[in-house]
CSV table of C-alpha atoms and ligand atoms in Angstrom, one decimal:
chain,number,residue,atom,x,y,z
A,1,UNK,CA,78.4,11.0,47.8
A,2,UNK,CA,78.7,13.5,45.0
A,3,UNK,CA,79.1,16.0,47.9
A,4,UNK,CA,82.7,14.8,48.6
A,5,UNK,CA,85.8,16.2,46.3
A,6,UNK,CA,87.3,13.4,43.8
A,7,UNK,CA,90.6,12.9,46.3
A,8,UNK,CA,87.5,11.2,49.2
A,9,UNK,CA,85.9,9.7,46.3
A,10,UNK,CA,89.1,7.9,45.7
A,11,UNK,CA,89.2,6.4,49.2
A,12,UNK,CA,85.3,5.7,49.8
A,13,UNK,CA,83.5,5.6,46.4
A,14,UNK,CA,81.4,2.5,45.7
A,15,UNK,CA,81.5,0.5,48.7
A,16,UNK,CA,79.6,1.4,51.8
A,17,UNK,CA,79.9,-0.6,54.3
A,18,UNK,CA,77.6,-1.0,57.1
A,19,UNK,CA,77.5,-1.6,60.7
A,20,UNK,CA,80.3,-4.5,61.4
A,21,UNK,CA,80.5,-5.2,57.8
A,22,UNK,CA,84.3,-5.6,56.1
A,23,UNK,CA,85.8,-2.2,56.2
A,24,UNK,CA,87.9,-2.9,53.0
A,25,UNK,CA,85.6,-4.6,49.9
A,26,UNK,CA,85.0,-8.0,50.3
A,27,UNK,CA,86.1,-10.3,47.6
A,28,UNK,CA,83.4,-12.3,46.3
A,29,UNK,CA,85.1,-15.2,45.1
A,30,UNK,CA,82.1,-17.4,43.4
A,31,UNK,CA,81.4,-18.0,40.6
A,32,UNK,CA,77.3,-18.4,40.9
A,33,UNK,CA,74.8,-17.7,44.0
A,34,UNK,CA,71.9,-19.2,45.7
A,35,UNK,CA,68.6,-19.1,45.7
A,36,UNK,CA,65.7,-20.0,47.4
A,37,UNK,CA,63.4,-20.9,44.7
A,38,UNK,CA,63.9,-20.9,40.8
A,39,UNK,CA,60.9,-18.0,40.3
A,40,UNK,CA,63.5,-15.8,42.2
A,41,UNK,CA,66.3,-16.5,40.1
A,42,UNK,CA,64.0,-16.7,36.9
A,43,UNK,CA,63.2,-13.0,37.5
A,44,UNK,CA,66.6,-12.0,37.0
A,45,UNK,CA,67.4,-13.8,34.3
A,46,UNK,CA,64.5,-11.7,32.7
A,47,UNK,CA,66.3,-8.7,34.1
A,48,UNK,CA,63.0,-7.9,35.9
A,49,UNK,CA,65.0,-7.9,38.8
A,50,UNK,CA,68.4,-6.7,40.1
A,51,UNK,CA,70.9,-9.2,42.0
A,52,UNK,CA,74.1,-11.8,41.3
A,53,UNK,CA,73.2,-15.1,39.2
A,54,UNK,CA,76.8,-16.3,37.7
A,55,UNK,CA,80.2,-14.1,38.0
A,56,UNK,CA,80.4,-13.9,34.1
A,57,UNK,CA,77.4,-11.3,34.1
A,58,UNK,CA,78.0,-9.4,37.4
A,59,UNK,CA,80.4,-10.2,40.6
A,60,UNK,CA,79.7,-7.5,44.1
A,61,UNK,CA,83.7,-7.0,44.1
A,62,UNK,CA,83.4,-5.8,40.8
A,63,UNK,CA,80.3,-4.0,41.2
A,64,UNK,CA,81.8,-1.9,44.2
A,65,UNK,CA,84.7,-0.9,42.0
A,66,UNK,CA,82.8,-0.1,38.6
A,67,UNK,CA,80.4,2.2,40.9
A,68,UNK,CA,83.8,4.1,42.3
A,69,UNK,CA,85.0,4.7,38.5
A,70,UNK,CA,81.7,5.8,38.4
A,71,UNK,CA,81.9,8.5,40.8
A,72,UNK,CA,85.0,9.4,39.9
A,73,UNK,CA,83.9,9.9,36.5
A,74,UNK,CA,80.6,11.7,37.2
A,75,UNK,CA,79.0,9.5,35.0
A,76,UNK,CA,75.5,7.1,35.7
A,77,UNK,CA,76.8,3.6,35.3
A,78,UNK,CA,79.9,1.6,34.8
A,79,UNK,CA,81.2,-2.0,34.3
A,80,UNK,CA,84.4,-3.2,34.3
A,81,UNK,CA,86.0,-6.0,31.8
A,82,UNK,CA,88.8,-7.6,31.9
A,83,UNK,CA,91.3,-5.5,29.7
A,84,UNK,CA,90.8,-2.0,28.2
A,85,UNK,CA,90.9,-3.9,24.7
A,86,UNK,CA,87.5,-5.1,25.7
A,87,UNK,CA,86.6,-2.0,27.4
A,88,UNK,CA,86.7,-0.1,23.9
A,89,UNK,CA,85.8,-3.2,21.8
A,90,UNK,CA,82.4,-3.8,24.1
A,91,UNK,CA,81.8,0.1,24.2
A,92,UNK,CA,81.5,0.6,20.4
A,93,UNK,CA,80.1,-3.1,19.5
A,94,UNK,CA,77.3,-2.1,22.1
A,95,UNK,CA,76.1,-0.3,19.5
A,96,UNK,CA,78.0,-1.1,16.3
A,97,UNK,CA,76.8,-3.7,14.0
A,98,UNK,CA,77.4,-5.1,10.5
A,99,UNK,CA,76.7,-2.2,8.1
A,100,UNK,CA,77.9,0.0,11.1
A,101,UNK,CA,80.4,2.9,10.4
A,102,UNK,CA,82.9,4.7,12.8
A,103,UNK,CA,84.5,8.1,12.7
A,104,UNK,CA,88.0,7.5,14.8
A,105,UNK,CA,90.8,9.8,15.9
A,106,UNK,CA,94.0,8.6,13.8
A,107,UNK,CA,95.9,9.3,16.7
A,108,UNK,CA,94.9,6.3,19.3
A,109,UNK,CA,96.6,3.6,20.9
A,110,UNK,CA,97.7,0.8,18.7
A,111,UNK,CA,95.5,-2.1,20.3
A,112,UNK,CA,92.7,0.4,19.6
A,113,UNK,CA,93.4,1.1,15.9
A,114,UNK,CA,93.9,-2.5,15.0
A,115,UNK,CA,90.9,-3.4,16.5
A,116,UNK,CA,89.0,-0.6,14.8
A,117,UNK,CA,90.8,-0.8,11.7
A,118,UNK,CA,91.3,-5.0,11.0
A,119,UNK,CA,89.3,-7.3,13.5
A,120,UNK,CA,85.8,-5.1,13.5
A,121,UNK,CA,86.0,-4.4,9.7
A,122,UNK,CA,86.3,-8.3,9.5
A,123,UNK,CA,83.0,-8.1,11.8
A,124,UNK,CA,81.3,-5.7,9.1
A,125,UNK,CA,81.9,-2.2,11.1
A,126,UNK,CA,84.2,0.1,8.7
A,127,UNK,CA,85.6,3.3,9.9
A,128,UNK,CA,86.9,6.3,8.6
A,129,UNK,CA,90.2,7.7,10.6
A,130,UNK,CA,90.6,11.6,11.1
A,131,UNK,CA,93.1,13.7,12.3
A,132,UNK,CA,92.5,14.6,16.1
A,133,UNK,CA,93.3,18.3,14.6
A,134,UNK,CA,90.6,17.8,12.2
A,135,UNK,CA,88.5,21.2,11.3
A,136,UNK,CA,84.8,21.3,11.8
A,137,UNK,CA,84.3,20.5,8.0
A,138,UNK,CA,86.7,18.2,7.9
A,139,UNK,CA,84.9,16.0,10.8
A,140,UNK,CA,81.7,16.5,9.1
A,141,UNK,CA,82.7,15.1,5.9
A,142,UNK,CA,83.9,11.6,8.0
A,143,UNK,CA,80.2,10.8,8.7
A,144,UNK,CA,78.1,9.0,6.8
A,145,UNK,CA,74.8,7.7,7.2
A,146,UNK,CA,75.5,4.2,9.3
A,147,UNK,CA,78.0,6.0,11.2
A,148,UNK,CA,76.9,5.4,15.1
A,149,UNK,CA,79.9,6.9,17.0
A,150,UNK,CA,83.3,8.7,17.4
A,151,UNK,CA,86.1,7.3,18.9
A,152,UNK,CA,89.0,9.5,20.7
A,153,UNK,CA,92.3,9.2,23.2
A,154,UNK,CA,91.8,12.2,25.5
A,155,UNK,CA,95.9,12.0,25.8
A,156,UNK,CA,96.6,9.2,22.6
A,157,UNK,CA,99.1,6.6,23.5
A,158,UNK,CA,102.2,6.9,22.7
A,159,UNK,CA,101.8,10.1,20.4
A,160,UNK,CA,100.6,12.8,23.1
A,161,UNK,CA,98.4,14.1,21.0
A,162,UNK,CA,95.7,15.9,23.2
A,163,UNK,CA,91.8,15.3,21.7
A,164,UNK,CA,89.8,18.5,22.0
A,165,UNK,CA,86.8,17.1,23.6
A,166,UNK,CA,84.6,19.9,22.7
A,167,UNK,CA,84.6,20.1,19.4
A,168,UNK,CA,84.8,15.8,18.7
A,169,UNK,CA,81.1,15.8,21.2
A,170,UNK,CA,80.0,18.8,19.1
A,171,UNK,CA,80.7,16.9,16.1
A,172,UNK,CA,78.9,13.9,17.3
A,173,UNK,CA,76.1,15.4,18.1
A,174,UNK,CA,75.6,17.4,15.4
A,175,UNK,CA,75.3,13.7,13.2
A,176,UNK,CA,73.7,12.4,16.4
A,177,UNK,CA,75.7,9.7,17.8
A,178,UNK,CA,78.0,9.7,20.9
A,179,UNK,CA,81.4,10.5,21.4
A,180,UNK,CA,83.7,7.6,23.4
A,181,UNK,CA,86.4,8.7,24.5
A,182,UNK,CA,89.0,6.6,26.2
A,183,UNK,CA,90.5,8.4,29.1
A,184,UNK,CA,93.4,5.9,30.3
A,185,UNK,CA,96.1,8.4,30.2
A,186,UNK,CA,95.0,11.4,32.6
A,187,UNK,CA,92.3,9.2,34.2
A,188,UNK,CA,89.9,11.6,36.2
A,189,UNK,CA,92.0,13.0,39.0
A,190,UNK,CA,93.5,15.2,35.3
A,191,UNK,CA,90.1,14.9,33.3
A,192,UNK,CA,86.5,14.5,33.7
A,193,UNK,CA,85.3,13.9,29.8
A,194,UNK,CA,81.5,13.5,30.8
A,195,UNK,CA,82.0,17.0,31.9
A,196,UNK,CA,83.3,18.3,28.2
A,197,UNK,CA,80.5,16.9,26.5
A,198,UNK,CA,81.8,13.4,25.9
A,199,UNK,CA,78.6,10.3,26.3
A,200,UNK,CA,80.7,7.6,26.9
A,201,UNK,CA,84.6,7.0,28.7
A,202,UNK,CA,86.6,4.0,28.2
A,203,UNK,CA,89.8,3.0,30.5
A,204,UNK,CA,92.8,0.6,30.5
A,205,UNK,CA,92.6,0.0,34.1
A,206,UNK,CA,96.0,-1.5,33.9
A,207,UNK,CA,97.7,1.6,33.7
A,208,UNK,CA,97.3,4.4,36.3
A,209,UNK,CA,94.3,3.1,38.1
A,210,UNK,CA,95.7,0.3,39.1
A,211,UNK,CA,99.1,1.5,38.8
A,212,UNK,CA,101.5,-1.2,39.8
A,213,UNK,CA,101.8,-3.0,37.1
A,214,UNK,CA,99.7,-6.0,39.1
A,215,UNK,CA,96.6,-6.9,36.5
A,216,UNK,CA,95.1,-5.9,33.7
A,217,UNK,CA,91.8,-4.7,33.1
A,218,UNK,CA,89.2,-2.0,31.9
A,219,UNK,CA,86.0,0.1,32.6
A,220,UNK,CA,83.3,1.5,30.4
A,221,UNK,CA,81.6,4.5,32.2
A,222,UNK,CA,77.7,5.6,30.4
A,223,UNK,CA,77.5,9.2,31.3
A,224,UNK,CA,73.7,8.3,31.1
A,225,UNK,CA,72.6,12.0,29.3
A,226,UNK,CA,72.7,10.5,25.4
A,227,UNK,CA,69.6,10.3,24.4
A,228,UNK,CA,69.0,7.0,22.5
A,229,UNK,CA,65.7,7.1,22.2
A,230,UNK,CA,65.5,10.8,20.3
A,231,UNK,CA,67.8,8.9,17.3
A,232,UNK,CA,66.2,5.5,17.8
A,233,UNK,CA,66.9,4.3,13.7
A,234,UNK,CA,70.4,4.5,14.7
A,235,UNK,CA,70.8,2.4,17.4
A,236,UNK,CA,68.0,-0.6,17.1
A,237,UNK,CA,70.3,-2.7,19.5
A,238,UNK,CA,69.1,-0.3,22.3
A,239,UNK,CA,66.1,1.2,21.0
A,240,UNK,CA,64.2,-2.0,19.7
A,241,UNK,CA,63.3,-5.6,21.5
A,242,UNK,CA,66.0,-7.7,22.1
A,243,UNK,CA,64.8,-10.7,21.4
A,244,UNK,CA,67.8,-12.7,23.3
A,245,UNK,CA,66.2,-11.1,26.6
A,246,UNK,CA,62.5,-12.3,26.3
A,247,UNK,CA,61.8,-8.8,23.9
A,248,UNK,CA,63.4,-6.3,26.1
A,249,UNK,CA,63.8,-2.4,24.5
A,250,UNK,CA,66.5,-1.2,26.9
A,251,UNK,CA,66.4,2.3,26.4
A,252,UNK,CA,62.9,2.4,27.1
A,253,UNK,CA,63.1,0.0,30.4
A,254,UNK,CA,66.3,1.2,31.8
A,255,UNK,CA,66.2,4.6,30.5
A,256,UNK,CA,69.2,7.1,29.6
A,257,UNK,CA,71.3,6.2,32.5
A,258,UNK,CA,71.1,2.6,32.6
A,259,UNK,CA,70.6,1.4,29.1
A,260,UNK,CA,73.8,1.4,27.6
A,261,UNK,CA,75.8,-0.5,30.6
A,262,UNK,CA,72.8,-2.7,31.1
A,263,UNK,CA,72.8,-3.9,27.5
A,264,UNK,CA,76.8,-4.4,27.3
A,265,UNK,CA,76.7,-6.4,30.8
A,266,UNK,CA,73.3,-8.7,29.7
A,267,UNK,CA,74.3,-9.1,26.1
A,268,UNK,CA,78.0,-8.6,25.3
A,269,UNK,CA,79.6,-9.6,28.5
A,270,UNK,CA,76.5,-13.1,28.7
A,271,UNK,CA,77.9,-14.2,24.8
A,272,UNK,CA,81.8,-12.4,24.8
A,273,UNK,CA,82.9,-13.3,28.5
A,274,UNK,CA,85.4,-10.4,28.6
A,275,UNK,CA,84.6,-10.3,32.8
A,276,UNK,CA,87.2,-9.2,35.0
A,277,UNK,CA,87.9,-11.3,38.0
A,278,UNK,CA,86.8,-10.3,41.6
A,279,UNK,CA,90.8,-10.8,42.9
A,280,UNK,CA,91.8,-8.1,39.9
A,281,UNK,CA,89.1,-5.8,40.9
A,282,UNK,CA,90.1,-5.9,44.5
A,283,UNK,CA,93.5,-4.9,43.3
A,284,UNK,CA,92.3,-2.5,41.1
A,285,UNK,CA,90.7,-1.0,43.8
A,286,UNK,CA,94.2,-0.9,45.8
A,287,UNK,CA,95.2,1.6,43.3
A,288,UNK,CA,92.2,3.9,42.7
A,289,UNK,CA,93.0,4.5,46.7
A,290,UNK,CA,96.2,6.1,46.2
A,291,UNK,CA,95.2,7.6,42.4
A,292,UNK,CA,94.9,11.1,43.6
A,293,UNK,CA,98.4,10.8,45.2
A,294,UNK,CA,100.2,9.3,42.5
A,295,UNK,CA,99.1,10.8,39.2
A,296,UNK,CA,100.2,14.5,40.6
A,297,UNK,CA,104.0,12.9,41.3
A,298,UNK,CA,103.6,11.4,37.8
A,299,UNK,CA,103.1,14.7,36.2
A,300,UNK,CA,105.4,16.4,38.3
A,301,UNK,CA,108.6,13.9,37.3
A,302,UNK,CA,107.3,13.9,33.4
A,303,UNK,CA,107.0,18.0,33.5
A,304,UNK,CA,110.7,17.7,34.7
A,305,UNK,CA,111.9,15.3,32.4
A,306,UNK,CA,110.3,16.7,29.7
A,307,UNK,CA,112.2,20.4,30.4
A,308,UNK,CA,115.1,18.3,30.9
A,309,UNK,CA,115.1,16.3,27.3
A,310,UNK,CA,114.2,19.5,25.7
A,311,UNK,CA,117.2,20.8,26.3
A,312,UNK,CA,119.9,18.0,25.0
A,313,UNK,CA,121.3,18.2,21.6
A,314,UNK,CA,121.0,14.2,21.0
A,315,UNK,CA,116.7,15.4,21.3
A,316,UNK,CA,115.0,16.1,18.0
A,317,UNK,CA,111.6,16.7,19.7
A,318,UNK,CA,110.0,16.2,22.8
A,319,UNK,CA,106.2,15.3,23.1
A,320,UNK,CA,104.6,16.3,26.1
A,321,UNK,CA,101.7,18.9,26.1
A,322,UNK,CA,102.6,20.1,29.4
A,323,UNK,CA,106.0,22.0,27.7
A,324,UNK,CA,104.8,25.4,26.2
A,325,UNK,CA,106.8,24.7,23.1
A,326,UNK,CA,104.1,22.0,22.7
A,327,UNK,CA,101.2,21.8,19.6
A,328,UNK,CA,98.6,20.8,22.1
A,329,UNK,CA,99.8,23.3,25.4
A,330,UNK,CA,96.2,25.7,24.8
A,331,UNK,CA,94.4,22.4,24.8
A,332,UNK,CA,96.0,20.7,28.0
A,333,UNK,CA,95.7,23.8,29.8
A,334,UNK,CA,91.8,23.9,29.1
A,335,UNK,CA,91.4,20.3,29.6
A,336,UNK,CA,94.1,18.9,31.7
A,337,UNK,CA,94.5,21.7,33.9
A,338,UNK,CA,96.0,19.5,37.0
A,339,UNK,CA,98.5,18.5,33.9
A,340,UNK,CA,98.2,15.6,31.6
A,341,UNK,CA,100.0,12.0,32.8
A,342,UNK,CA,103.3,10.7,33.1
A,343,UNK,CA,104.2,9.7,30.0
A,344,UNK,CA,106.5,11.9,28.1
A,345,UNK,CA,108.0,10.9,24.6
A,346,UNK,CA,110.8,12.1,22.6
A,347,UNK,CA,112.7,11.3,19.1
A,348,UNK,CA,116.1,10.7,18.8
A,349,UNK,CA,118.3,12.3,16.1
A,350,UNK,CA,119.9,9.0,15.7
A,351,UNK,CA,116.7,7.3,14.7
A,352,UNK,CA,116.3,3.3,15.6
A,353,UNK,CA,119.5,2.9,16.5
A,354,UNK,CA,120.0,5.5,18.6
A,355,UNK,CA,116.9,4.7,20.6
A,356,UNK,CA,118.0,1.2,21.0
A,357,UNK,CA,121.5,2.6,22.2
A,358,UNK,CA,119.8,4.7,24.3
A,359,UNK,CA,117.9,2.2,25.8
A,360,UNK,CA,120.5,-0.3,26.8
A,361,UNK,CA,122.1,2.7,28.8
A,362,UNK,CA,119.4,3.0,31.2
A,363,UNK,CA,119.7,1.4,34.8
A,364,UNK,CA,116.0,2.5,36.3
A,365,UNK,CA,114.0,2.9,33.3
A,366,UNK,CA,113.3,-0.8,32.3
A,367,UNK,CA,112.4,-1.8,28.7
A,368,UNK,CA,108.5,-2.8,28.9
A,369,UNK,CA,105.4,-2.8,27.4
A,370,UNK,CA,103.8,-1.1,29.5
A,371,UNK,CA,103.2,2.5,30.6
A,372,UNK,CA,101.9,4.0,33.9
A,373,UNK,CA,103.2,2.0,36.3
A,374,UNK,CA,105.1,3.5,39.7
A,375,UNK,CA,108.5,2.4,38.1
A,376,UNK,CA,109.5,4.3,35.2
A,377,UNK,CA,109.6,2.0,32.1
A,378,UNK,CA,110.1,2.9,28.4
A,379,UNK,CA,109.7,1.9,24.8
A,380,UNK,CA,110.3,2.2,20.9
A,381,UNK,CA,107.3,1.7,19.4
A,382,UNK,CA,108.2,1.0,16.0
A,383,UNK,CA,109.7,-2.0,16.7
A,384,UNK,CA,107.3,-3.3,19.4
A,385,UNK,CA,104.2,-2.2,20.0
A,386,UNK,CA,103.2,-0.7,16.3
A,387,UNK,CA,105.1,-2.7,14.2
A,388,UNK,CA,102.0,-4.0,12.3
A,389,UNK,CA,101.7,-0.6,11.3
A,390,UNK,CA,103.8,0.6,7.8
A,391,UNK,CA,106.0,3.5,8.1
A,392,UNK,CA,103.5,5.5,6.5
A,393,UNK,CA,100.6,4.6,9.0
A,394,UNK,CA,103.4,5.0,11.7
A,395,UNK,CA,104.0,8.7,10.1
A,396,UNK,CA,100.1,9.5,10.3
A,397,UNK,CA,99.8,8.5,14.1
A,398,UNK,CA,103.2,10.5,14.8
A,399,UNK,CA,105.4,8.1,16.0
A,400,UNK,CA,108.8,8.3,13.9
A,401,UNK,CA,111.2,5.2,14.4
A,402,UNK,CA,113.5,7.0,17.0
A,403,UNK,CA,110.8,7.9,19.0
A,404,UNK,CA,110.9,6.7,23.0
A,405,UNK,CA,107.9,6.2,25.1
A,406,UNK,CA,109.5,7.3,28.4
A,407,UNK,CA,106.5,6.3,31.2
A,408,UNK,CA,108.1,8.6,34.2
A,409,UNK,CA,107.5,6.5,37.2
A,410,UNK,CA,107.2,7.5,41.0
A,411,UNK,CA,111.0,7.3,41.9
A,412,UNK,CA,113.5,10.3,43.1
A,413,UNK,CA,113.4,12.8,40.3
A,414,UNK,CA,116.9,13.3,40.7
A,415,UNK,CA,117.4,10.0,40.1
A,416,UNK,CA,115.7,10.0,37.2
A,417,UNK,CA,117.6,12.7,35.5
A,418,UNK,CA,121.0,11.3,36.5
A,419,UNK,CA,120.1,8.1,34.3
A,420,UNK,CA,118.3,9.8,31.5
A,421,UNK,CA,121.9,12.1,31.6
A,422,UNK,CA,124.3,9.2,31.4
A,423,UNK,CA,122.4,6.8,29.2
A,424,UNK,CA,122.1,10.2,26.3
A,425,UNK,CA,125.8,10.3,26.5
A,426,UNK,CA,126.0,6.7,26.1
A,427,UNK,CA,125.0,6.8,22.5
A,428,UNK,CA,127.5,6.6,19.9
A,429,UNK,CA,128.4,9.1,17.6
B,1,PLP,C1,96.8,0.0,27.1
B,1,PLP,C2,95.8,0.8,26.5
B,1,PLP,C3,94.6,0.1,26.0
B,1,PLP,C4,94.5,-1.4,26.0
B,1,PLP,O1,94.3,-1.8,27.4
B,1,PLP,P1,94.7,-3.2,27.9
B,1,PLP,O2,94.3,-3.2,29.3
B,1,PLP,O3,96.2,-3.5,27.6
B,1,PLP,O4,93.9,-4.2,27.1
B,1,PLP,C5,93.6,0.9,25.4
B,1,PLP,N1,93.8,2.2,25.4
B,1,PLP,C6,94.9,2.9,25.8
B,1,PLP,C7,94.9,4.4,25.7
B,1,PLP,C8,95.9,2.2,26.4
B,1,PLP,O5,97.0,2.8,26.9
C-alpha cells in the first residue's frame, strides 16, 4: 500500500475488501463477539492473541479507519478515541504518571492547555510551557529529570503559530523522550510530522478529517521508531510488567511499532472508555475520502482572504503563515509546503467590540465553535473558547480580545469576500 500516493491512500487505505465482500467498510455495530470456547477468548484477554472481545477495547469499523490515518500518516499503528481531547489526554498519560513532567508549546489549543495545565496537574503530571519560538537553550532549560515528553500544535489553534518540528524532535531527543505533536490543523495531505522527526501525532478528527461538522472524534498515530526500551527508567509503564495484563512488558512483546498504541488501547482505553463509536468512524471515514480534495480549496479560499483582510484599514493584523508578511512564512514553506489549513485569523482595531460588530454583519460565516468545517464559520476567542484564560495568559498564547477565528469554508470565494466586505463596513465608527 505504501506504493500508492496519499490522494489513493485517501480513497483505499485501511480497508481491503475481498472477493464479494462490502465495497464501502462495514459497520460493525456490536458491542461484544462470539466465541467458540472460553480458551479462545481467554487468549485475548491475555493479549496473546489478536481479534474483537467487547467494542470498548477495539471495534473492525474503527480499526479500518485508524489503519487509513495510519497510512496517511506513515506511521506503524493508530487508534482512534472519541474526541481529540482524549486523543492528546490518552497520548501523553500513556506514558505520563504522577511525578511525571511535560515540556509544552504555550501556543496550543485551549482544550489542550487546560488539560495540560489544570486537570493533569490535579493528576500529579506538572508541565513547564515554552514559547513555540523557543531557542535551543531555552528548550533545554524546560527539561527536567521526570520530564517524559514534548507537546506541540504543528499549526496552534486559533493563534497560527507554526511549530518547527525539527528542532522540538531534536530537543526531545536530545533529553530522550518523544515529541507529540498534534497535527489537526494541516492534517497529512499539508504535513507528514513522523517524517520531520516527530514520534507521536495526535488529531481532532472533528475538524478537517471528517470535515462536515457531523461527529467528533480523534486519532493517536505511534510512528513506531522511538525507542522505549534504549530509555527504559523513563517510561516503566511500557518498559516494565504491567501487572493489570497478567505481567506484560509491552515494549519488549510488541516491540517499537506496536507498544505504544497497544498499551493505550489495552490499558487506557479498558479503564478510561474514551472509544469512538463504529457509526462516527464510518463517517469519519466519509470525509478522509474527499480530504485530499477539500483541504487544497481550504487553503486556497484562506490564502485569498487572508490577502484580502490584509489590505482593510479596520485590520490591525492578519495571522496566516501563508502571507509573506507573516512571522512563521520560512517555516510554512519548509513544512506546509502544499500550504497550511483554512483557518485564517485577524485582530480588529476596534477590539471586543468591534469583533462582535463584525460578527453580527456576516450572512455566510456563522458564529460557532468550531473550525474546519465545509461552511465557513468564525469566532472570538476571548470571550468563548479561552475565556478561562486571564488576559495575560491570553497575551502569551497571542490571541488579543479583537482577534477573529475566521475558519474559511468550501463556498464561492467570491462570495466569501463580498460578506467579509460588507460586514467590515458594518462596524461603527
Ligand atoms: C479541536 C481541537 C482539539 C480537541 O478536539 P475535540 O475533538 O474537540 O475534543 C485538540 N487539538 C486541536 C488543535 C483542536 O483544534
Amino acid at each position: 500500500m505504501s506504493d500508492f500516493k496519499i490522494n489513493t491512500k485517501c480513497l483505499i487505505g485501511g480497508y481491503k475488501p475481498g472477493n464479494g465482500e462490502p465495497r464501502q467498510i462495514p459497520i460493525i455495530q456490536s458491542t461484544t463477539f462470539k466465541y467458540d470456547t472460553s480458551e479462545a477468548m481467554g487468549k485475548l484477554f491475555d493479549l496473546e492473541a489478536t481479534g474483537y472481545f467487547y467494542s470498548r477495547l477495539q471495534n473492525p469499523t474503527c480499526d479500518f479507519v485508524a489503519a487509513k490515518i495510519a497510512e496517511l500518516e506513515g506511521g506503524a499503528a493508530a487508534m482512534l478515541t472519541s474526541s481529540g481531547q482524549a486523543a492528546n489526554f490518552f497520548a501523553l498519560f500513556n506514558i505520563c504518571e504522577a511525578g511525571s513532567h511535560i515540556v509544552a508549546s504555550s501556543s496550543i489549543y485551549g482544550g489542550s492547555y487546560n488539560l495540560i495545565d489544570v486537570t493533569l496537574a490535579k493528576m500529579g503530571v506538572t508541565a513547564t510551557f515554552v514559547s513555540p519560538d523557543a531557542t535551543d537553550e531555552e528548550l533545554d532549560a524546560a527539561f527536567q529529570d521526570n520530564t517524559k515528553a514534548v507537546f506541540g500544535e504543528i499549526i496552534a489553534n486559533p493563534a497560527l503559530t507554526v511549530l518547527d518540528i525539527e528542532k522540538f524532535a531534536n530537543a526531545a531527543h536530545r533529553h530522550g523522550v518523544p515529541l507529540i505533536v498534534d497535527n489537526t490543523f494541516p492534517t497529512p495531505i499539508n504535513c507528514r510530522p513522523l517524517e520531520w522527526g516527530a514520534d507521536i501525532v495526535t488529531h481532532s478528527t472533528t475538524k478537517y478529517m471528517d470535515g462536515h461538522a457531523a461527529c467528533l472524534g480523534g486519532a493517536i498515530i505511534d510512528g513506531g521508531k522511538f525507542d522505549w526500551l534504549a530509555h527504559a527508567d523513563k517510561f516503566p509503564g511500557l518498559c516494565a510488567p504491567d501487572e493489570s495484563y497478567h505481567g506484560i512488558t509491552y515494549a519488549e512483546k510488541f516491540g517499537k511499532e506496536g507498544a505504544f498504541i497497544t498499551k493505550a488501547t489495552a490499558q487506557l482505553m479498558r479503564d478510561f472508555g474514551a472509544v469512538q463509536s463504529p457509526q462516527s468512524a464510518f463517517i469519519l471515514n466519509l470525509g478522509l475520502e474527499s480530504l485530499h480534495v477539500r483541504m487544497p480549496r481550504h487553503v486556497e479560499n484562506a490564502q485569498a482572504i487572508a490577502e484580502f483582510l490584509e489590505q482593510q484599514p479596520q485590520v490591525e493584523y492578519v495571522n496566516y503563515p501563508g502571507l509573506p508578511s507573516n512571522k512563521y512564512y520560512a517555516l510554512a514553506q519548509k513544512y506546509l509546503g502544499n500550504g497550511g489549513c483554512g483557518v485564517v485569523s485577524f485582530n480588529l482595531k476596534g477590539g471586543r467590540k468591534a469583533a462582535e460588530e463584525f460578527m453580527k454583519c456576516l450572512q455566510l460565516a456563522a458564529i460557532e465553535t468550531h473550525v474546519a468545517d465545509a461552511r465557513t464559520c468564525c469566532l472570538n476567542p476571548a470571550t468563548t473558547t479561552h475565556r478561562q484564560m486571564t488576559d495575560e495568559q491570553l497575551a502569551v498564547a497571542g490571541i488579543p480580545a479583537g482577534l477573529v477565528r475566521l475558519s474559511c469554508g468550501l463556498e464561492d470565494k467570491e462570495d466569501l469576500l463580498a460578506d467579509l466586505q460588507q460586514a467590515l463596513a458594518g462596524i461603527a465608527g
